[in-house]
Amino acid sequence: MSQLHNHLAFTRRPITAEEYLPPIKKLLDAGVPATYTLEQVAAFEQGREDEDHPDASNTTPLHIMARSLPQDLNGDEEKVVLDIMNLLFEYGAGWNFLDYEQKTVGDLLLERGQKRQGVLYSRLVDAGVSAELLLRKVNEGEIEFIDPEELPESLQEASLNAAQDAAAEMKQEADTAIDQKAYLDSKLEYTKDSLVTNENRDGVMMDWESSIMYKAADSICPVPDATVLNIGFGMGIIDQAIQSHSPQKHYICEAHPDVLQKMKEDGWYERKGVIVLEGRWQDCLNDLLDRGDVFFDGIYYDTFSEHYDDMLELYDIVVGLLKPGGVFSFFNGLGADRSLCYDVYKNIVELDVSNYGLRCEYDTLSVGERNWEEVKRSYFNCDYYYHPRISFV
Ligand SMILES: C[S@@+](CC[C@H](N)C(=O)[O-])C[C@H]1O[C@@H](n2cnc3c(N)ncnc32)[C@H](O)[C@@H]1O
């Protein structure tokens, strides 16, 4: 352990500002990176290069701090720990690294008895939200970088780390990105309880999501005889649920030819009140907007091989198509690989839709057994689900 790590192990109680803040700040000012990991210390001590492969763990000062938090932390001590977190973030600490046990700082805070709504966990989530929004601006080319040489020396390392993190994240994004065109060109297979891509066995839709779909249908059919739009048919689970509300008009937008074929075979084209919009929502919905005579009581969005950037585009359309009392919802798998990321994206959605005069409220549902045997990888790892219900304020 380095000196910085030692301070964060909280070996002296009570945790006071006088005892902890000055020495930590002194080390950071002296150039010890706020992202200095235990793995880097070990590599340094053994005289070898730190491993730089994507699977390498990063046990950061924040991890050590969270792991060492006393279970009986009192209110005064909590304020000091919050100040320490603020200091570490100010000097470039990252929010989403995984430690030697593949845990986030959020996992460790919760393990040490902190609450999701508590100040320490909330501070971590806020750091995640800021970092993601900053990254979005960087990707959109809206941010000019200052020459690192012009930064005070202590901040040069932090700036470099932040830039490296952003680059790593973008690389990972490029590696894992699923190409929508490739998806639409691929063959699909309906199995007993899922819809998968034939070759890659990507899970497009699985029936463990049924309770989520029924809940969503309740939200987007807020009035009798509703006019609703579902984007993405998949297994048609939500469309069945919507039908049980006897909507007056039920629009379904679907882009994949195999899914459209299945919809034909299953008689969806002939159902009373059902209007199928064949094609990508990006192409179909602007036509509806241009017509100016169709507005919805409810809109649901659940596609495949799209990203949060697509949802940002969709918000523009949703505000144009939703009736004043209407409800928009979507399948919320944003960041659901990890509980901390899921909380960060929960807040990001709230912030983004608020820019349109919309409010996002969440119901937390428990998620039961999921069987990933038929698919290549799991896409939802939390055992709870934040169901979003978005409406005009
Ligand atoms: C996860 S499934 C939807 C599952 C559905 N909610 C259900 O209850 O069964 C996603 C669906 O969105 C469709 N899709 C993907 N991208 C689309 C796009 N840009 N426009 C319209 N549909 C799209 C896919 O072909 C697939 O049928």
XYZ file of C-alpha atoms in Angstrom, residues 49-242:
194
model
C 5.374 -2.781 -15.813
C 1.768 -2.508 -14.647
C -0.439 -4.796 -16.717
C -2.436 -2.750 -19.141
C -4.859 -5.300 -20.535
C -8.603 -4.695 -20.381
C -9.235 -7.455 -17.826
C -6.710 -6.104 -15.341
C -8.290 -4.991 -12.087
C -7.962 -1.457 -10.758
C -8.213 -1.256 -6.997
C -8.287 2.527 -6.648
C -8.002 4.726 -3.534
C -11.802 5.038 -3.587
C -12.105 1.237 -3.405
C -9.792 1.126 -0.400
C -11.756 3.925 1.241
C -15.098 2.181 0.631
C -13.813 -1.226 1.723
C -12.429 0.270 4.941
C -15.538 2.238 5.931
C -16.474 1.440 9.508
C -19.932 -0.105 9.759
C -20.667 2.219 12.699
C -19.700 5.421 10.836
C -21.373 8.357 12.582
C -22.833 11.490 10.965
C -19.757 13.683 11.581
C -17.461 11.025 10.198
C -19.698 10.580 7.166
C -19.246 14.287 6.343
C -15.474 13.897 6.479
C -15.600 10.825 4.222
C -17.738 12.828 1.802
C -15.070 15.574 1.818
C -12.429 12.939 1.098
C -14.481 11.647 -1.842
C -14.881 15.215 -3.126
C -11.137 15.707 -2.896
C -10.381 12.477 -4.748
C -12.870 13.337 -7.517
C -11.420 16.849 -7.765
C -8.040 15.239 -8.423
C -9.373 12.917 -11.127
C -10.567 9.755 -9.337
C -12.682 7.516 -11.578
C -16.127 6.301 -10.535
C -16.441 3.044 -12.443
C -13.256 1.018 -11.991
C -13.465 -2.618 -10.906
C -11.239 -3.826 -8.088
C -9.472 -7.158 -7.607
C -12.834 -8.762 -6.789
C -14.472 -7.168 -9.865
C -16.433 -4.842 -7.592
C -17.270 -1.194 -8.121
C -16.894 1.372 -5.350
C -20.709 1.342 -5.255
C -20.795 -2.402 -4.513
C -18.372 -1.876 -1.645
C -20.268 1.087 -0.178
C -23.465 -0.969 -0.128
C -21.623 -3.912 1.435
C -20.389 -1.597 4.185
C -23.942 -0.690 5.117
C -24.330 2.522 3.095
C -27.754 3.157 1.543
C -28.392 3.870 -2.133
C -30.047 7.146 -1.085
C -27.206 7.955 1.345
C -24.801 10.839 0.710
C -21.762 8.706 -0.066
C -23.426 6.439 -2.637
C -25.249 9.452 -4.120
C -21.930 11.317 -4.452
C -20.536 8.375 -6.404
C -23.581 8.273 -8.680
C -23.300 12.052 -9.242
C -19.664 11.580 -10.245
C -20.799 8.927 -12.733
C -23.484 11.179 -14.172
C -21.023 14.085 -14.592
C -18.417 11.829 -16.197
C -20.925 10.323 -18.645
C -22.301 13.745 -19.616
C -18.764 15.050 -20.072
C -17.872 12.050 -22.200
C -20.949 12.708 -24.341
C -19.796 16.281 -24.919
C -16.275 15.078 -25.747
C -17.681 12.591 -28.268
C -19.843 15.303 -29.791
C -16.700 17.438 -30.196
C -18.122 20.165 -27.982
C -15.114 20.340 -25.692
C -11.742 21.845 -26.470
C -8.881 20.443 -24.460
C -6.413 22.781 -22.788
C -2.820 21.913 -23.451
C -1.945 19.642 -20.472
C 1.396 21.488 -20.211
C -0.525 24.579 -19.127
C -2.186 22.747 -16.236
C -0.669 22.819 -12.746
C 1.549 19.755 -12.413
C -0.761 17.980 -9.946
C -3.631 18.158 -12.418
C -1.626 16.947 -15.426
C -1.762 13.340 -14.275
C -5.493 13.583 -13.482
C -6.206 15.059 -16.887
C -4.182 12.352 -18.589
C -5.990 9.650 -16.640
C -9.386 11.090 -17.503
C -8.457 11.245 -21.180
C -7.151 7.665 -21.068
C -10.327 6.486 -19.374
C -12.429 8.193 -22.031
C -10.321 6.657 -24.790
C -10.552 3.205 -23.208
C -14.289 3.530 -22.886
C -14.628 4.618 -26.518
C -12.490 1.674 -27.620
C -14.622 -0.729 -25.630
C -17.703 0.875 -27.145
C -16.281 0.246 -30.622
C -15.440 -3.381 -29.752
C -18.806 -4.268 -28.315
C -21.019 -2.090 -30.514
C -23.663 -4.085 -32.231
C -24.192 -2.848 -35.720
C -27.892 -2.245 -36.418
C -27.463 -2.857 -40.142
C -25.773 -6.188 -39.456
C -28.623 -7.056 -37.073
C -31.296 -6.203 -39.613
C -29.457 -8.317 -42.225
C -29.113 -11.306 -39.881
C -31.490 -14.267 -39.646
C -33.523 -14.586 -36.458
C -34.862 -17.632 -34.682
C -37.861 -17.883 -32.393
C -37.195 -20.511 -29.716
C -39.649 -21.726 -27.061
C -39.010 -18.770 -24.802
C -36.789 -16.315 -26.650
C -35.948 -14.546 -29.884
C -32.276 -14.861 -30.837
C -29.997 -14.035 -33.735
C -29.451 -17.292 -35.571
C -25.685 -17.217 -35.879
C -24.417 -15.230 -32.890
C -27.100 -16.332 -30.418
C -27.607 -12.753 -29.242
C -30.688 -12.566 -27.053
C -33.041 -10.119 -28.777
C -35.944 -10.811 -26.407
C -36.561 -13.348 -23.649
C -39.698 -14.313 -21.857
C -38.325 -13.553 -18.362
C -39.188 -9.943 -19.322
C -42.918 -10.735 -19.472
C -43.850 -9.184 -16.107
C -41.922 -6.040 -17.075
C -43.871 -5.858 -20.352
C -47.249 -6.257 -18.605
C -46.318 -3.506 -16.149
C -45.246 -1.283 -19.061
C -48.527 -1.912 -20.924
C -50.425 -0.775 -17.805
C -48.397 2.456 -17.843
C -48.766 3.265 -21.533
C -52.508 2.572 -21.650
C -53.487 5.270 -19.138
C -57.037 5.778 -20.447
C -59.753 3.536 -21.953
C -59.745 3.378 -25.783
C -56.151 4.577 -25.857
C -54.124 5.210 -28.991
C -50.720 3.637 -28.382
C -47.463 3.085 -30.197
C -45.073 0.204 -29.526
C -41.630 0.443 -31.119
C -40.090 -3.023 -31.481
C -42.348 -6.128 -31.693
C -39.844 -8.871 -30.818
C -41.941 -11.649 -29.269
C -45.008 -9.419 -29.160
C -45.300 -9.830 -25.397
C -46.038 -6.180 -24.777
C -48.383 -6.104 -27.768
C -50.415 -8.938 -26.239
C -50.482 -6.978 -22.987
C -51.554 -3.798 -24.795
